[in-house]
Tab-separated table of C-alpha atoms and ligand atoms in Angstrom:
chain	number	residue	atom	x	y	z
A	1	UNK	CA	0.002	0.002	-0.002
A	2	UNK	CA	1.338	3.418	-0.982
A	3	UNK	CA	0.916	6.644	0.908
A	4	UNK	CA	-0.602	9.119	-1.504
A	5	UNK	CA	-0.739	12.892	-1.088
A	6	UNK	CA	-1.954	15.558	-3.466
A	7	UNK	CA	-3.624	18.945	-3.403
A	8	UNK	CA	-5.374	21.555	-5.457
A	9	UNK	CA	-5.101	25.290	-4.922
A	10	UNK	CA	-8.289	27.037	-3.883
A	11	UNK	CA	-8.153	29.753	-6.484
A	12	UNK	CA	-11.355	29.004	-8.372
A	13	UNK	CA	-13.457	26.282	-9.888
A	14	UNK	CA	-11.913	23.001	-10.973
A	15	UNK	CA	-11.490	22.383	-14.683
A	16	UNK	CA	-10.963	19.372	-16.910
A	17	UNK	CA	-7.176	19.779	-16.580
A	18	UNK	CA	-7.475	19.331	-12.808
A	19	UNK	CA	-9.776	16.388	-13.293
A	20	UNK	CA	-7.822	14.412	-15.858
A	21	UNK	CA	-4.381	15.507	-14.632
A	22	UNK	CA	-5.067	14.784	-10.981
A	23	UNK	CA	-8.531	13.953	-9.600
A	24	UNK	CA	-9.173	10.969	-11.861
A	25	UNK	CA	-6.115	9.366	-10.256
A	26	UNK	CA	-7.231	10.376	-6.760
A	27	UNK	CA	-10.548	8.611	-7.301
A	28	UNK	CA	-8.858	5.454	-8.473
A	29	UNK	CA	-6.144	5.440	-5.826
A	30	UNK	CA	-8.444	5.984	-2.857
A	31	UNK	CA	-9.657	2.388	-3.066
A	32	UNK	CA	-6.300	0.726	-2.597
A	33	UNK	CA	-4.009	3.192	-0.882
A	34	UNK	CA	-3.774	5.445	2.117
A	35	UNK	CA	-4.688	8.774	0.583
A	36	UNK	CA	-4.531	12.381	1.748
A	37	UNK	CA	-6.144	14.950	-0.548
A	38	UNK	CA	-6.328	18.567	0.404
A	39	UNK	CA	-7.363	22.055	-0.551
A	40	UNK	CA	-4.230	24.178	-0.757
A	41	UNK	CA	-5.500	27.394	0.761
A	42	UNK	CA	-2.138	28.561	2.135
A	43	UNK	CA	-0.841	28.371	-1.433
A	44	UNK	CA	-3.754	30.485	-2.645
A	45	UNK	CA	-2.617	33.409	-0.440
A	46	UNK	CA	0.124	34.362	-2.914
A	47	UNK	CA	-2.552	36.230	-4.874
A	48	UNK	CA	-4.067	37.949	-1.810
A	49	UNK	CA	-7.729	36.853	-1.828
A	50	UNK	CA	-10.168	38.755	0.390
A	51	UNK	CA	-11.255	36.860	3.541
A	52	UNK	CA	-14.675	36.189	2.004
A	53	UNK	CA	-13.257	34.940	-1.281
A	54	UNK	CA	-10.726	32.759	0.546
A	55	UNK	CA	-13.447	30.894	2.393
A	56	UNK	CA	-15.887	30.622	-0.477
A	57	UNK	CA	-13.161	29.244	-2.753
A	58	UNK	CA	-12.180	26.622	-0.197
A	59	UNK	CA	-15.820	25.617	0.168
A	60	UNK	CA	-16.248	25.400	-3.587
A	61	UNK	CA	-13.201	23.173	-4.045
A	62	UNK	CA	-14.404	20.932	-1.221
A	63	UNK	CA	-17.792	20.590	-2.946
A	64	UNK	CA	-16.144	19.853	-6.294
A	65	UNK	CA	-13.747	17.285	-4.856
A	66	UNK	CA	-16.730	15.418	-3.417
A	67	UNK	CA	-18.816	15.823	-6.564
A	68	UNK	CA	-15.947	14.473	-8.666
A	69	UNK	CA	-15.856	11.270	-6.654
A	70	UNK	CA	-13.558	11.638	-3.645
A	71	UNK	CA	-14.988	9.450	-0.903
A	72	UNK	CA	-14.183	10.995	2.483
A	73	UNK	CA	-14.648	7.622	4.128
A	74	UNK	CA	-11.844	6.175	2.030
A	75	UNK	CA	-9.487	9.126	1.618
A	76	UNK	CA	-8.593	11.835	4.104
A	77	UNK	CA	-9.976	15.009	2.568
A	78	UNK	CA	-8.891	18.162	4.363
A	79	UNK	CA	-8.136	21.844	4.200
A	80	UNK	CA	-4.404	22.615	4.300
A	81	UNK	CA	-4.711	25.456	6.834
A	82	UNK	CA	-6.560	23.157	9.247
A	83	UNK	CA	-3.193	21.446	9.728
A	84	UNK	CA	-0.786	24.259	10.643
A	85	UNK	CA	2.009	21.748	11.350
A	86	UNK	CA	2.715	22.038	7.640
A	87	UNK	CA	3.905	25.596	8.259
A	88	UNK	CA	6.457	24.361	10.783
A	89	UNK	CA	7.739	21.671	8.444
A	90	UNK	CA	8.013	24.304	5.701
A	91	UNK	CA	10.226	26.385	7.971
A	92	UNK	CA	12.409	23.408	8.814
A	93	UNK	CA	12.776	22.312	5.176
A	94	UNK	CA	13.481	25.865	4.035
A	95	UNK	CA	16.889	25.728	5.761
A	96	UNK	CA	17.947	23.326	3.011
A	97	UNK	CA	16.227	25.045	0.120
A	98	UNK	CA	18.621	27.348	-1.688
A	99	UNK	CA	17.438	30.710	-2.944
A	100	UNK	CA	19.207	30.351	-6.279
A	101	UNK	CA	17.391	27.162	-7.152
A	102	UNK	CA	14.051	28.572	-5.977
A	103	UNK	CA	14.603	31.572	-8.232
A	104	UNK	CA	15.252	29.260	-11.168
A	105	UNK	CA	11.973	27.327	-10.750
A	106	UNK	CA	9.888	27.636	-13.940
A	107	UNK	CA	6.646	28.442	-12.117
A	108	UNK	CA	8.367	31.212	-10.150
A	109	UNK	CA	9.922	32.734	-13.269
A	110	UNK	CA	6.548	32.641	-15.004
A	111	UNK	CA	4.841	34.374	-12.065
A	112	UNK	CA	7.538	37.053	-12.020
A	113	UNK	CA	7.013	37.638	-15.718
A	114	UNK	CA	3.236	37.803	-15.431
A	115	UNK	CA	2.969	39.767	-12.178
A	116	UNK	CA	6.155	41.774	-11.679
A	117	UNK	CA	4.460	43.851	-8.961
A	118	UNK	CA	3.703	40.920	-6.701
A	119	UNK	CA	6.921	38.958	-6.372
A	120	UNK	CA	6.390	37.988	-2.732
A	121	UNK	CA	8.519	35.591	-0.675
A	122	UNK	CA	5.598	33.143	-0.505
A	123	UNK	CA	5.860	32.716	-4.271
A	124	UNK	CA	9.566	32.026	-3.988
A	125	UNK	CA	9.137	29.411	-1.267
A	126	UNK	CA	6.017	27.892	-2.853
A	127	UNK	CA	7.853	24.631	-3.709
A	128	UNK	CA	9.039	24.283	-0.098
A	129	UNK	CA	5.479	24.519	1.215
A	130	UNK	CA	4.473	21.996	-1.396
A	131	UNK	CA	7.266	19.649	-0.340
A	132	UNK	CA	6.102	19.987	3.266
A	133	UNK	CA	2.535	19.095	2.200
A	134	UNK	CA	3.838	15.892	0.709
A	135	UNK	CA	6.516	14.906	3.210
A	136	UNK	CA	4.373	15.635	6.258
A	137	UNK	CA	2.339	12.527	5.426
A	138	UNK	CA	5.442	10.598	4.310
A	139	UNK	CA	3.978	10.138	0.827
A	140	UNK	CA	5.465	7.782	-1.735
A	141	UNK	CA	3.168	8.670	-4.667
A	142	UNK	CA	1.870	12.074	-5.726
A	143	UNK	CA	-0.756	12.104	-8.493
A	144	UNK	CA	-0.286	15.368	-10.412
A	145	UNK	CA	-0.340	16.853	-13.884
A	146	UNK	CA	2.763	17.572	-15.947
A	147	UNK	CA	3.009	21.175	-14.720
A	148	UNK	CA	3.915	19.948	-11.207
A	149	UNK	CA	6.805	17.753	-12.294
A	150	UNK	CA	9.518	20.226	-11.388
A	151	UNK	CA	7.950	20.893	-7.982
A	152	UNK	CA	8.009	17.155	-7.312
A	153	UNK	CA	11.674	17.011	-8.308
A	154	UNK	CA	12.388	19.734	-5.738
A	155	UNK	CA	10.429	17.844	-3.106
A	156	UNK	CA	12.583	14.792	-3.730
A	157	UNK	CA	15.681	16.941	-3.433
A	158	UNK	CA	14.581	18.373	-0.073
A	159	UNK	CA	13.817	14.884	1.215
A	160	UNK	CA	17.289	13.724	0.106
A	161	UNK	CA	19.026	16.678	1.655
A	162	UNK	CA	17.219	16.252	4.946
A	163	UNK	CA	18.158	12.576	5.026
A	164	UNK	CA	21.746	13.398	4.086
A	165	UNK	CA	22.159	16.160	6.665
A	166	UNK	CA	20.777	14.128	9.543
A	167	UNK	CA	22.114	10.763	8.388
A	168	UNK	CA	18.701	9.196	8.331
A	169	UNK	CA	16.374	7.553	5.837
A	170	UNK	CA	13.354	9.144	7.395
A	171	UNK	CA	11.801	10.568	4.216
A	172	UNK	CA	11.168	8.392	1.187
A	173	UNK	CA	11.447	10.205	-2.128
A	174	UNK	CA	7.901	10.624	-3.440
A	175	UNK	CA	7.209	10.058	-7.104
A	176	UNK	CA	4.801	11.898	-9.368
A	177	UNK	CA	2.128	9.512	-10.572
A	178	UNK	CA	-0.362	8.990	-13.372
A	179	UNK	CA	-1.846	5.539	-13.933
A	180	UNK	CA	0.460	3.726	-16.317
A	181	UNK	CA	1.235	6.834	-18.341
A	182	UNK	CA	3.304	9.989	-18.534
A	183	UNK	CA	1.949	12.937	-16.603
A	184	UNK	CA	-0.759	14.754	-18.501
A	185	UNK	CA	-1.086	18.259	-19.805
A	186	UNK	CA	-4.651	19.040	-20.829
A	187	UNK	CA	-4.734	21.966	-23.257
A	188	UNK	CA	-7.195	24.868	-23.224
A	189	UNK	CA	-9.682	25.885	-25.884
A	190	UNK	CA	-7.736	28.919	-27.046
A	191	UNK	CA	-5.419	27.035	-29.365
A	192	UNK	CA	-2.286	27.216	-27.274
A	193	UNK	CA	-1.017	26.285	-23.827
A	194	UNK	CA	-2.526	24.334	-20.962
A	195	UNK	CA	-5.994	24.648	-19.556
A	196	UNK	CA	-5.901	26.940	-16.525
A	197	UNK	CA	-8.169	28.474	-13.937
A	198	UNK	CA	-7.621	32.058	-14.921
A	199	UNK	CA	-6.575	31.794	-18.559
A	200	UNK	CA	-10.155	32.094	-19.869
A	201	UNK	CA	-9.631	28.846	-21.792
A	202	UNK	CA	-11.128	26.353	-19.353
A	203	UNK	CA	-14.013	23.922	-19.213
A	204	UNK	CA	-15.141	23.632	-15.607
A	205	UNK	CA	-16.819	20.860	-13.655
A	206	UNK	CA	-19.334	23.503	-12.545
A	207	UNK	CA	-20.161	24.557	-16.128
A	208	UNK	CA	-23.724	23.884	-17.239
A	209	UNK	CA	-24.302	21.887	-20.439
A	210	UNK	CA	-25.217	25.140	-22.167
A	211	UNK	CA	-21.972	26.826	-21.127
A	212	UNK	CA	-19.934	23.830	-22.268
A	213	UNK	CA	-21.561	23.749	-25.703
A	214	UNK	CA	-21.026	27.459	-26.142
A	215	UNK	CA	-17.359	27.344	-25.157
A	216	UNK	CA	-16.546	24.309	-27.299
A	217	UNK	CA	-18.269	25.752	-30.365
A	218	UNK	CA	-16.078	28.861	-29.982
A	219	UNK	CA	-12.822	26.892	-29.550
A	220	UNK	CA	-9.940	27.993	-31.762
A	221	UNK	CA	-9.177	25.765	-34.795
A	222	UNK	CA	-7.403	26.503	-38.087
A	223	UNK	CA	-8.457	26.939	-41.697
A	224	UNK	CA	-8.414	23.188	-42.302
A	225	UNK	CA	-5.916	20.713	-43.769
A	226	UNK	CA	-5.161	21.247	-47.432
A	227	UNK	CA	-3.037	18.198	-48.150
A	228	UNK	CA	-3.665	14.590	-47.127
A	229	UNK	CA	-1.762	13.449	-44.039
A	230	UNK	CA	-0.471	16.902	-43.213
A	231	UNK	CA	0.686	17.363	-39.605
A	232	UNK	CA	-2.058	18.338	-37.200
A	233	UNK	CA	-1.787	21.976	-36.099
A	234	UNK	CA	-1.647	22.870	-32.405
A	235	UNK	CA	-5.227	24.157	-31.941
A	236	UNK	CA	-6.718	21.079	-33.612
A	237	UNK	CA	-4.371	18.736	-31.776
A	238	UNK	CA	-5.567	20.364	-28.544
A	239	UNK	CA	-9.164	19.442	-29.345
A	240	UNK	CA	-8.018	15.910	-30.185
A	241	UNK	CA	-6.201	15.719	-26.849
A	242	UNK	CA	-9.371	16.677	-24.975
A	243	UNK	CA	-11.322	14.198	-27.096
A	244	UNK	CA	-8.804	11.533	-26.186
A	245	UNK	CA	-9.710	11.804	-22.482
A	246	UNK	CA	-13.488	12.315	-22.721
A	247	UNK	CA	-14.662	10.418	-25.808
A	248	UNK	CA	-14.778	6.798	-26.923
A	249	UNK	CA	-11.496	5.791	-28.647
A	250	UNK	CA	-13.306	5.229	-31.955
A	251	UNK	CA	-14.534	8.824	-31.983
A	252	UNK	CA	-11.035	10.261	-31.886
A	253	UNK	CA	-9.824	7.832	-34.532
A	254	UNK	CA	-12.720	8.814	-36.785
A	255	UNK	CA	-11.918	12.534	-36.660
A	256	UNK	CA	-8.177	11.932	-36.991
A	257	UNK	CA	-8.887	9.965	-40.139
A	258	UNK	CA	-11.149	12.720	-41.440
A	259	UNK	CA	-8.345	15.184	-40.810
A	260	UNK	CA	-5.847	12.979	-42.630
A	261	UNK	CA	-8.271	12.736	-45.577
A	262	UNK	CA	-8.906	16.511	-45.564
A	263	UNK	CA	-12.625	15.814	-45.158
A	264	UNK	CA	-12.881	16.978	-41.555
A	265	UNK	CA	-15.610	19.476	-40.651
A	266	UNK	CA	-14.682	21.321	-37.507
A	267	UNK	CA	-18.342	22.044	-36.740
A	268	UNK	CA	-18.985	18.290	-36.502
A	269	UNK	CA	-15.841	17.727	-34.455
A	270	UNK	CA	-16.860	20.409	-31.981
A	271	UNK	CA	-20.458	19.196	-31.722
A	272	UNK	CA	-19.296	15.683	-30.933
A	273	UNK	CA	-16.678	16.908	-28.472
A	274	UNK	CA	-19.209	19.169	-26.728
A	275	UNK	CA	-21.700	16.307	-26.315
A	276	UNK	CA	-19.030	13.976	-24.961
A	277	UNK	CA	-17.886	16.602	-22.467
A	278	UNK	CA	-21.477	17.313	-21.421
A	279	UNK	CA	-22.046	13.641	-20.862
A	280	UNK	CA	-18.981	13.472	-18.669
A	281	UNK	CA	-19.525	16.723	-16.731
A	282	UNK	CA	-23.308	16.696	-16.269
A	283	UNK	CA	-23.487	14.183	-13.387
A	284	UNK	CA	-20.671	16.040	-11.607
A	285	UNK	CA	-22.413	19.355	-12.291
A	286	UNK	CA	-25.616	18.000	-10.760
A	287	UNK	CA	-23.842	16.749	-7.654
A	288	UNK	CA	-22.145	20.129	-7.260
A	289	UNK	CA	-25.586	21.777	-7.129
A	290	UNK	CA	-26.791	19.297	-4.489
A	291	UNK	CA	-23.691	19.404	-2.286
A	292	UNK	CA	-23.405	23.209	-2.392
A	293	UNK	CA	-26.562	23.487	-0.345
A	294	UNK	CA	-25.473	21.031	2.341
A	295	UNK	CA	-23.391	23.061	4.787
A	296	UNK	CA	-23.800	20.551	7.619
A	297	UNK	CA	-22.342	17.760	5.531
A	298	UNK	CA	-19.436	19.915	4.342
A	299	UNK	CA	-18.655	20.915	7.906
A	300	UNK	CA	-18.692	17.305	9.016
A	301	UNK	CA	-16.343	16.229	6.219
A	302	UNK	CA	-13.909	19.106	6.774
A	303	UNK	CA	-13.730	18.416	10.521
A	304	UNK	CA	-13.241	14.722	10.056
A	305	UNK	CA	-10.475	15.320	7.481
A	306	UNK	CA	-8.764	17.912	9.676
A	307	UNK	CA	-8.607	15.495	12.564
A	308	UNK	CA	-7.145	12.626	10.543
A	309	UNK	CA	-4.641	14.830	8.700
A	310	UNK	CA	-3.615	16.513	11.930
A	311	UNK	CA	-2.839	13.201	13.546
A	312	UNK	CA	-0.585	12.117	10.694
A	313	UNK	CA	1.123	15.531	10.434
A	314	UNK	CA	1.723	15.928	14.158
A	315	UNK	CA	3.457	12.551	14.273
A	316	UNK	CA	5.842	13.506	11.459
A	317	UNK	CA	6.659	16.914	12.915
A	318	UNK	CA	7.349	15.374	16.312
A	319	UNK	CA	9.733	12.850	14.753
A	320	UNK	CA	11.414	15.470	12.582
A	321	UNK	CA	11.978	17.661	15.649
A	322	UNK	CA	13.656	14.734	17.382
A	323	UNK	CA	15.853	14.000	14.358
A	324	UNK	CA	16.911	17.640	14.126
A	325	UNK	CA	17.820	17.652	17.796
A	326	UNK	CA	15.225	19.813	19.514
A	327	UNK	CA	15.019	18.685	23.119
A	328	UNK	CA	12.681	19.630	25.906
A	329	UNK	CA	14.206	21.013	29.106
B	1	TYM	P1	-3.170	23.378	-9.190
B	1	TYM	O1	-4.187	23.793	-8.193
B	1	TYM	O2	-2.708	24.376	-10.185
B	1	TYM	O3	-3.655	22.109	-9.971
B	1	TYM	C1	-4.165	20.966	-9.287
B	1	TYM	C2	-3.787	19.702	-10.020
B	1	TYM	O4	-4.292	19.736	-11.349
B	1	TYM	C3	-3.244	19.540	-12.288
B	1	TYM	N1	-3.471	20.376	-13.480
B	1	TYM	C4	-3.411	19.894	-14.718
B	1	TYM	N2	-3.131	18.668	-15.196
B	1	TYM	C5	-3.165	18.507	-16.533
B	1	TYM	N3	-3.485	19.508	-17.398
B	1	TYM	C6	-3.755	20.762	-16.963
B	1	TYM	N4	-4.072	21.726	-17.818
B	1	TYM	C7	-3.728	20.993	-15.564
B	1	TYM	N5	-3.939	22.101	-14.788
B	1	TYM	C8	-3.776	21.684	-13.523
B	1	TYM	C9	-1.994	19.977	-11.567
B	1	TYM	O5	-0.853	19.371	-12.136
B	1	TYM	C10	-2.272	19.516	-10.171
B	1	TYM	O6	-1.963	18.149	-10.014
B	1	TYM	N6	0.923	23.506	-6.349
B	1	TYM	C11	-0.224	22.715	-6.708
B	1	TYM	C12	-1.106	22.357	-5.538
B	1	TYM	C13	-0.373	21.667	-4.449
B	1	TYM	C14	0.068	20.311	-4.458
B	1	TYM	C15	0.726	20.134	-3.212
B	1	TYM	C16	-0.044	19.270	-5.374
B	1	TYM	C17	0.012	22.221	-3.273
B	1	TYM	N7	0.661	21.311	-2.533
B	1	TYM	C18	1.265	18.904	-2.888
B	1	TYM	C19	0.529	18.040	-5.022
B	1	TYM	C20	1.160	17.856	-3.793
B	1	TYM	C21	-1.056	23.508	-7.701
B	1	TYM	O7	-1.015	24.694	-7.739
B	1	TYM	O8	-1.917	22.749	-8.438
């Protein structure tokens, strides 16, 4: 049995990238492994949400986790800030995290480029907090999308350095995980780049069928293949990639063949893709509506998760303190 840890930032609704990159694996892994899934609300503070937005975003992600199939009886589902031990482990790990390498992290460089007026220290140490999230439950597997690969590499490095410094094998090196495959990058509908929460290119689990159809019909394509077997352009490949995760295999093959034959009609491709996405999202969408109204249930789940996660985290922090050499007088 593996120990599995993963999280999602509470910065908005969950999209198909989050689902296929991460949650689909969470749902499968919860049956056979000891799983900890959380809502990364400390991480969301880098963008300074208002107190009201902070809480409503956490609540929304909790609802969507449950609607997408996380079973709180099987997995420990919790809010990161309910387990403040993670902040202490972050501090302890940060002594072995070098500023130069944090500055070279791709996600940090991208944030600096996009928001030069908000280069806060929390952004710089983001990978250390993430490593603490993982190591605090002594995880061995971390189901994530491709964009988290570098963060996982840093986590492994911090685990190694801790072990090396204190001559211990306390932390195992956790591995990024996607069932039998490479980590996934689900593209957006705007023809380029990955699907994101704030890129305006996302399909969300909380989108109604009408919204999904509208977005897919407006997705960027190209002017169509002009020669048989010409290479597929990026915007069309992106739609194929989404089709690959939501549709029957034969559907994708059909449209790929149509493309190769230059007989593809993008209107048909989009209609089919929209219906397949609707079919996938609609039951989740309906559960989101039901769960959103049930504050008592959400409270019960969050408290239960906090207790279980706290127990596991407190044990690790106690042991780490002993390894480091803190002693009570
Ligand atoms: P976040 O909130 O950006 O994304 C949550 C999960 O969804 C995956 N993901 C994608 N996968 C494929 N295609 C996409 N377009 C796509 N967009 C998002 C992400 O890879 C991720 O698995 N730092 C993390 C949250 C976090 C965490 C952790 C994750 C905090 N602590 C500890 C794992 C372990 C983040 O911002 O993910």
